Short mmCIF file of C-alpha atoms and ligand atoms in Angstrom, two decimals:
data_model
loop_
_atom_site.label_atom_id
_atom_site.label_comp_id
_atom_site.label_asym_id
_atom_site.label_seq_id
_atom_site.Cartn_x
_atom_site.Cartn_y
_atom_site.Cartn_z
CA MET A 206 -3.14 9.72 25.49
CA GLU A 207 -4.63 13.05 24.36
CA LYS A 208 -6.69 13.02 21.19
CA GLU A 209 -4.98 16.07 19.66
CA ASN A 210 -2.39 16.11 16.87
CA LYS A 211 -1.92 12.41 16.55
CA GLN A 212 -1.05 10.57 13.37
CA ILE A 213 -2.46 7.22 12.37
CA ALA A 214 0.05 4.91 10.72
CA GLN A 215 0.34 1.45 9.22
CA VAL A 216 3.26 -0.94 9.29
CA ILE A 217 3.08 -3.67 6.65
CA ASP A 218 5.34 -6.67 7.06
CA LEU A 219 6.49 -7.61 3.55
CA ASN A 220 7.69 -10.97 4.85
CA LYS A 221 4.13 -11.89 5.76
CA CYS A 222 2.18 -10.42 2.85
CA ILE A 223 1.13 -13.32 0.62
CA GLY A 224 -0.25 -11.11 -2.15
CA CYS A 225 -3.78 -12.45 -1.76
CA GLN A 226 -5.38 -9.03 -2.46
CA THR A 227 -7.95 -9.54 0.31
CA CYS A 228 -7.10 -6.00 1.41
CA THR A 229 -7.68 -4.76 -2.14
CA VAL A 230 -11.05 -6.43 -2.42
CA SER A 231 -12.23 -5.41 1.06
CA CYS A 232 -11.53 -1.77 0.20
CA LYS A 233 -13.25 -2.14 -3.17
CA GLN A 234 -16.36 -3.65 -1.59
CA LEU A 235 -16.60 -0.98 1.05
CA TRP A 236 -15.70 2.25 -0.73
CA THR A 237 -15.32 2.11 -4.51
CA ASP A 238 -18.26 0.03 -5.63
CA ASP A 239 -20.02 3.00 -7.27
CA LYS A 240 -20.42 4.68 -10.65
CA GLY A 241 -17.25 6.30 -11.98
CA MET A 242 -15.18 4.28 -9.51
CA GLU A 243 -14.95 1.06 -11.51
CA HIS A 244 -11.23 1.50 -12.24
CA MET A 245 -10.34 2.54 -8.68
CA TRP A 246 -8.27 0.36 -6.37
CA TRP A 247 -7.47 2.60 -3.41
CA ASN A 248 -5.50 -0.32 -2.00
CA ILE A 249 -3.50 -2.40 -4.48
CA VAL A 250 -0.79 -5.00 -3.96
CA ASN A 251 1.97 -4.82 -6.59
CA SER A 252 4.66 -7.38 -7.35
CA MET A 253 8.12 -5.87 -7.00
CA PRO A 254 10.28 -5.30 -8.92
CA GLY A 255 7.58 -4.22 -11.35
CA LYS A 256 5.94 -1.27 -13.02
CA GLY A 257 3.16 -1.13 -10.44
CA THR A 258 -0.08 0.85 -10.42
CA PRO A 259 -0.29 3.18 -12.25
CA LYS A 260 2.26 1.88 -14.73
CA ASP A 261 5.74 3.24 -13.93
CA TRP A 262 4.45 5.42 -11.10
CA GLU A 263 7.91 5.58 -9.51
CA LYS A 264 9.16 7.59 -12.48
CA MET A 265 6.22 10.01 -12.73
CA GLY A 266 7.48 12.59 -10.25
CA GLY A 267 5.80 14.76 -7.64
CA GLY A 268 6.45 15.40 -3.95
CA TRP A 269 8.93 17.96 -2.64
CA LYS A 270 12.47 18.92 -3.60
CA ASP A 271 14.50 21.48 -1.61
CA GLY A 272 11.26 22.69 -0.05
CA ASN A 273 9.59 23.24 -3.44
CA LEU A 274 6.47 21.42 -4.55
CA ILE A 275 6.98 19.28 -7.66
CA TYR A 276 4.19 18.69 -10.16
CA GLY A 277 4.85 15.35 -11.82
CA LYS A 278 3.13 13.55 -14.65
CA LEU A 279 -0.63 13.24 -14.62
CA PRO A 280 -1.35 9.49 -14.72
CA SER A 281 -3.94 8.54 -17.33
CA LYS A 282 -6.78 6.13 -16.83
CA GLN A 283 -4.90 3.74 -19.12
CA ASP A 284 -1.84 4.00 -16.84
CA PHE A 285 -4.02 2.81 -13.97
CA GLY A 286 -5.75 0.23 -16.16
CA GLU A 287 -9.34 0.52 -17.29
CA ALA A 288 -12.12 -1.47 -15.67
CA TRP A 289 -12.73 -4.16 -18.28
CA GLU A 290 -16.04 -5.61 -19.38
CA PHE A 291 -16.25 -9.39 -19.49
CA ASN A 292 -18.51 -11.75 -21.49
CA PHE A 293 -20.36 -12.92 -18.38
CA ASN A 294 -23.66 -13.31 -20.27
CA GLU A 295 -22.13 -15.51 -22.96
CA VAL A 296 -20.43 -17.77 -20.40
CA HIS A 297 -23.05 -17.98 -17.68
CA TYR A 298 -26.50 -17.23 -19.10
CA GLU A 299 -26.69 -18.25 -22.76
CA GLY A 300 -26.44 -22.01 -22.50
CA ASN A 301 -22.76 -22.15 -23.46
CA LYS A 302 -21.65 -24.44 -20.64
CA ASN A 303 -18.07 -25.59 -21.26
CA LYS A 304 -18.06 -23.92 -24.70
CA ALA A 305 -17.40 -20.23 -24.00
CA GLN A 306 -14.40 -18.95 -22.11
CA LEU A 307 -14.36 -15.89 -19.88
CA LYS A 308 -12.55 -13.03 -21.64
CA PRO A 309 -12.60 -9.23 -21.78
CA ILE A 310 -14.88 -7.72 -24.45
CA GLY A 311 -14.42 -4.48 -26.34
CA ASN A 312 -10.95 -2.99 -26.73
CA ARG A 313 -8.30 -5.52 -25.84
CA PRO A 314 -6.57 -4.24 -22.68
CA ASN A 315 -2.80 -3.85 -22.72
CA TRP A 316 -2.29 -2.84 -19.11
CA GLY A 317 -4.11 -3.44 -15.84
CA PRO A 318 -3.75 -2.79 -12.12
CA ASN A 319 -1.58 -5.84 -11.57
CA TRP A 320 -0.51 -6.70 -15.11
CA ASP A 321 3.02 -7.83 -14.15
CA GLU A 322 1.94 -9.77 -11.05
CA GLU A 323 4.55 -12.29 -9.82
CA GLN A 324 6.96 -11.61 -12.71
CA GLY A 325 9.68 -10.11 -10.52
CA ALA A 326 13.33 -10.22 -11.58
CA GLY A 327 16.46 -12.42 -11.57
CA GLU A 328 17.29 -15.66 -13.34
CA PHE A 329 16.44 -19.21 -12.30
CA PRO A 330 17.21 -20.49 -9.68
CA ASN A 331 17.67 -17.04 -8.17
CA GLY A 332 14.55 -15.29 -9.40
CA TYR A 333 12.68 -13.21 -6.85
CA TYR A 334 9.73 -10.94 -6.21
CA PHE A 335 7.85 -9.65 -3.21
CA ASN A 336 4.42 -8.13 -2.65
CA LEU A 337 4.04 -4.44 -1.92
CA PRO A 338 0.61 -3.27 -0.71
CA ARG A 339 0.13 0.41 -1.56
CA MET A 340 -2.43 3.03 -0.68
CA CYS A 341 -2.47 6.72 0.25
CA ASN A 342 0.16 7.32 2.93
CA HIS A 343 -1.73 10.10 4.75
CA CYS A 344 1.53 11.96 4.55
CA THR A 345 2.73 14.43 7.16
CA LYS A 346 3.67 16.81 4.32
CA PRO A 347 1.01 15.92 1.73
CA ALA A 348 1.98 17.23 -1.70
CA CYS A 349 -1.60 16.69 -2.87
CA LEU A 350 -2.89 19.12 -0.25
CA ALA A 351 -0.35 21.78 -1.13
CA ALA A 352 -1.14 21.45 -4.85
CA CYS A 353 -4.93 21.81 -4.61
CA PRO A 354 -5.90 25.29 -5.87
CA THR A 355 -9.39 25.11 -4.34
CA LYS A 356 -8.27 23.97 -0.87
CA ALA A 357 -10.42 20.86 -1.20
CA ILE A 358 -7.80 18.67 0.50
CA TYR A 359 -7.30 18.85 4.24
CA LYS A 360 -5.49 16.93 6.96
CA ARG A 361 -7.32 16.24 10.20
CA ASP A 362 -5.59 17.38 13.41
CA ASN A 363 -6.85 14.58 15.59
CA ASP A 364 -5.57 11.65 13.52
CA GLY A 365 -3.64 13.01 10.51
CA VAL A 366 -6.05 11.52 7.96
CA VAL A 367 -5.85 13.35 4.59
CA LEU A 368 -9.26 13.78 2.96
CA ILE A 369 -10.72 15.40 -0.16
CA ASP A 370 -13.87 17.49 0.26
CA ASP A 371 -16.12 16.51 -2.69
CA THR A 372 -17.97 19.81 -2.52
CA LEU A 373 -14.81 21.88 -2.97
CA CYS A 374 -13.01 19.73 -5.55
CA LYS A 375 -13.25 21.33 -9.01
CA GLY A 376 -11.51 18.51 -10.87
CA THR A 377 -8.25 20.33 -11.67
CA LYS A 378 -6.24 17.08 -11.18
CA MET A 379 -3.33 19.07 -9.68
CA CYS A 380 -3.32 16.69 -6.69
CA GLN A 381 -2.84 13.73 -9.02
CA MET A 382 0.19 15.42 -10.54
CA ALA A 383 1.74 16.36 -7.18
CA CYS A 384 1.23 13.05 -5.34
CA PRO A 385 4.48 11.18 -6.02
CA TYR A 386 2.87 7.85 -5.05
CA LYS A 387 0.10 8.40 -7.64
CA ARG A 388 -2.53 7.16 -5.23
CA ILE A 389 -5.28 9.54 -6.32
CA TYR A 390 -7.87 8.46 -8.88
CA PHE A 391 -10.24 10.59 -10.93
CA ASN A 392 -13.98 10.06 -11.12
CA ASP A 393 -15.09 11.21 -14.60
CA GLU A 394 -18.77 10.81 -13.73
CA ARG A 395 -18.56 13.28 -10.85
CA ASN A 396 -15.53 15.33 -12.01
CA ILE A 397 -13.77 14.86 -8.67
CA ALA A 398 -10.56 13.32 -7.40
CA GLN A 399 -10.92 10.39 -4.99
CA LYS A 400 -8.57 8.34 -2.85
CA CYS A 401 -8.23 6.22 0.29
CA ILE A 402 -10.08 7.81 3.22
CA ALA A 403 -8.28 5.69 5.85
CA CYS A 404 -11.70 4.20 6.61
CA PHE A 405 -12.28 7.22 8.88
CA PRO A 406 -15.88 6.26 9.79
CA ARG A 407 -14.45 3.03 11.21
CA LEU A 408 -11.61 4.82 13.01
CA GLU A 409 -14.14 7.03 14.76
CA LYS A 410 -15.63 3.85 16.24
CA SER A 411 -12.21 2.42 17.18
CA VAL A 412 -12.42 -0.14 14.35
CA ALA A 413 -9.31 -0.75 12.24
CA PRO A 414 -9.47 -0.01 8.48
CA ALA A 415 -10.95 -2.78 6.36
CA CYS A 416 -7.67 -3.48 4.53
CA VAL A 417 -5.92 -3.91 7.89
CA ARG A 418 -8.57 -5.90 9.69
CA GLN A 419 -9.27 -8.33 6.82
CA CYS A 420 -5.62 -9.24 6.17
CA PRO A 421 -5.34 -13.03 6.57
CA GLY A 422 -1.55 -12.83 6.67
CA ARG A 423 -1.54 -10.68 9.83
CA ALA A 424 0.83 -8.51 7.87
CA ARG A 425 -0.64 -5.13 8.84
CA HIS A 426 -0.16 -3.27 12.12
CA PHE A 427 -2.14 -0.09 12.74
CA GLY A 428 -2.22 2.59 15.41
CA TYR A 429 -1.07 6.03 16.42
CA LEU A 430 2.54 6.74 15.64
CA GLN A 431 2.97 8.79 18.83
CA ASP A 432 1.46 6.14 21.13
CA GLU A 433 4.41 4.35 22.74
CA ASN A 434 2.23 1.32 23.42
CA SER A 435 1.24 0.89 19.78
CA GLN A 436 3.05 -1.67 17.68
CA VAL A 437 3.50 0.87 14.89
CA HIS A 438 5.43 3.12 17.29
CA GLN A 439 7.57 0.24 18.48
CA LEU A 440 8.39 -1.01 14.98
CA VAL A 441 9.11 2.44 13.54
CA TYR A 442 10.84 4.23 16.43
CA LYS A 443 12.00 1.66 18.95
CA TRP A 444 13.23 -1.10 16.65
CA LYS A 445 13.64 1.05 13.52
CA VAL A 446 12.78 -1.88 11.27
CA ALA A 447 9.73 -0.29 9.60
CA LEU A 448 10.62 2.16 6.85
CA PRO A 449 8.73 4.54 4.59
CA LEU A 450 8.52 3.87 0.86
CA HIS A 451 10.53 6.38 -1.15
CA PRO A 452 11.56 8.75 1.63
CA ASP A 453 13.25 10.69 -1.22
CA PHE A 454 9.80 11.99 -2.25
CA ASN A 455 9.89 14.03 0.98
CA THR A 456 6.18 13.87 1.81
CA GLU A 457 6.88 11.97 5.08
CA PRO A 458 4.53 9.07 4.41
CA ASN A 459 2.81 7.27 7.29
CA VAL A 460 2.67 3.81 5.79
CA PHE A 461 5.83 1.93 6.75
CA TYR A 462 7.19 -1.42 5.59
CA ILE A 463 9.20 -4.21 7.16
CA PRO A 464 11.66 -4.93 4.32
CA PRO A 465 11.58 -8.37 2.69
CA THR A 466 14.19 -10.93 3.67
CA LEU A 467 14.39 -13.71 1.08
CA PRO A 468 16.66 -16.79 1.15
CA LYS A 469 20.25 -16.43 -0.04
CA THR A 470 21.08 -17.14 -3.69
CA LEU A 471 22.24 -20.53 -4.92
CA ASN A 472 25.52 -21.25 -6.68
CA GLU A 473 25.54 -23.19 -9.95
CA ASP A 474 26.19 -26.43 -8.07
CA GLY A 475 23.16 -25.82 -5.85
CA THR A 476 25.11 -24.81 -2.75
CA ILE A 477 24.08 -21.68 -0.86
CA ASN A 478 25.95 -18.49 -1.60
CA GLU A 479 26.16 -16.84 1.84
CA ASN A 480 27.37 -13.52 0.48
CA ASN A 481 24.77 -12.83 -2.14
CA PRO A 482 21.33 -11.65 -1.03
CA ARG A 483 18.56 -12.66 -3.42
CA ILE A 484 17.13 -9.13 -3.53
CA PRO A 485 19.97 -6.73 -4.32
CA LEU A 486 20.53 -4.34 -1.43
CA SER A 487 20.82 -1.49 -3.95
CA TYR A 488 17.26 -2.21 -5.10
CA LEU A 489 15.91 -2.19 -1.54
CA LYS A 490 17.77 1.06 -0.87
CA SER A 491 16.18 2.61 -3.95
CA LEU A 492 12.78 1.82 -2.42
CA PHE A 493 13.26 2.31 1.31
CA GLY A 494 16.37 4.49 1.60
CA GLU A 495 19.77 3.86 3.19
CA ASP A 496 18.28 2.79 6.56
CA VAL A 497 17.11 -0.49 5.07
CA GLU A 498 20.55 -2.05 5.53
CA LYS A 499 20.50 -1.50 9.31
CA ALA A 500 16.88 -2.68 9.50
CA LEU A 501 17.76 -5.95 7.74
CA ILE A 502 20.72 -6.51 10.09
CA THR A 503 18.48 -5.93 13.14
CA ILE A 504 15.89 -8.41 11.87
CA GLU A 505 18.56 -11.02 11.13
CA GLU A 506 20.19 -10.57 14.55
CA GLU A 507 16.88 -10.90 16.37
CA LYS A 508 15.89 -13.91 14.26
CA THR A 509 19.02 -15.85 15.08
CA LYS A 510 19.19 -14.77 18.74
CA ILE A 511 19.04 -17.51 21.37
CA GLY A 512 15.99 -17.12 23.61
CA ASN A 513 12.99 -14.86 23.19
CA SER A 514 13.06 -11.81 20.94
CA GLU A 515 10.60 -9.02 21.64
CA LEU A 516 10.90 -7.88 18.01
CA ILE A 517 10.20 -11.30 16.52
CA ASP A 518 7.23 -11.74 18.89
CA LEU A 519 5.90 -8.41 17.64
CA LEU A 520 6.31 -9.48 14.03
CA ILE A 521 4.74 -12.90 14.61
CA SER A 522 1.69 -11.16 16.14
CA ARG A 523 0.40 -14.03 18.23
CA LYS A 524 -2.30 -11.80 19.74
CA TRP A 525 -3.68 -10.23 16.62
CA HIS A 526 -5.93 -7.73 18.45
CA ASP A 527 -2.74 -6.11 19.78
CA MET A 528 -1.76 -5.26 16.21
CA PHE A 529 -4.43 -2.54 15.97
CA LYS A 530 -4.69 -1.07 19.46
CA PRO A 531 -6.66 1.13 20.17
CA PHE A 532 -8.57 0.29 16.96
CA HIS A 533 -9.45 -3.22 18.01
CA GLN A 534 -13.24 -3.00 18.31
CA ASP A 535 -15.20 -5.57 16.34
CA PRO A 536 -16.51 -4.08 13.05
CA ILE A 537 -20.05 -5.29 13.86
FE1 SF4 B 100 -0.90 -8.95 1.76
FE2 SF4 B 100 -2.63 -8.94 3.78
FE3 SF4 B 100 -3.20 -7.63 1.53
FE4 SF4 B 100 -3.22 -10.32 1.55
S1 SF4 B 100 -4.61 -8.96 2.68
S2 SF4 B 100 -2.30 -9.00 0.00
S3 SF4 B 100 -1.55 -10.74 2.98
S4 SF4 B 100 -1.53 -7.17 2.97
FE1 SF4 B 101 -1.47 13.00 -0.69
FE2 SF4 B 101 -0.27 11.16 -2.13
FE3 SF4 B 101 0.54 11.60 0.38
FE4 SF4 B 101 -1.80 10.45 -0.06
S1 SF4 B 101 0.20 9.60 -0.60
S2 SF4 B 101 -1.41 12.15 1.38
S3 SF4 B 101 -2.48 11.41 -1.94
S4 SF4 B 101 0.69 13.03 -1.33
FE1 SF4 B 102 -9.36 1.39 1.53
FE2 SF4 B 102 -9.81 1.95 4.10
FE3 SF4 B 102 -7.58 0.64 3.38
FE4 SF4 B 102 -7.87 3.22 2.72
S1 SF4 B 102 -7.70 2.39 4.80
S2 SF4 B 102 -7.11 1.56 1.39
S3 SF4 B 102 -10.09 3.34 2.38
S4 SF4 B 102 -9.72 -0.10 3.18
#
């Protein structure tokens, strides 16, 4: 396949994501372990339903409406959750073995990146939640790029990665307002906006992004959307079971999700209620659009089919290298 005008994409299977945050930590270790970046989690896994990161990001606005760019709310550092200081010295280095407990010091935090982890919704025995990994979507119509008054944000032709040029960013924060996913952070030390870079130095060596490669759940597929042999192409276009988050924001995101399929609800007497999905369809539609209903039907049909299912084999990912082709080189 030609190198020109391709778009990298991720498909994350929400039925396989165990919420371990290995992706989150691998990104942190690699890219945001520097001054002014303490509060940054370019990849974060939120429990849904929930307020997410930053708090209530779904209600903050941004994106496009009727072809017009929308400037939403500017998320504060508190909305994202500050990087807290802990009493490591007291616990580990001052001879307080078994006496001192690890706790944040300074101002008591009242929100953090995953404050409502595993709370979810619903009443026992029909409570539910699922994990939703989130990062910059390297959108086809990036609102952040359109909003930047100094043209510091650009989208690469050869792979569709959206990047911020540090030398051109003047710290106006307009990108943070316009991104409806609120996936841009601000570095106060350097007065610049920063976000996921799609691990582009790895991509240039045919190595999958760290968050993809490190996932122990084999939940993340990666590749070029236009490449018919890639699993992302097959899941998005052929099987139509991978859907963008909030297509209503109109930025055409390139991270797609296999919607969660949880067990049916239980009746009061403990029998299974065949007609009542545990996660309300209306909630899934609010996240993934109307197409989620058809996607769930396809998954269910393929799951219960007699004999082999190409789709289920894809989702099981027996040969994990195939999940990232052509980005399957060893990171070393
Ligand atoms: Fe989910 Fe994989 Fe991230 Fe773990 S590493 S939280 S399984 S996407
Ligand atoms: Fe820009 Fe936000 Fe889209 Fe990323 S998710 S490309 S920051 S609009
Ligand atoms: Fe972080 Fe790379 Fe994943 Fe982006 S693609 S969230 S930079 S690990």
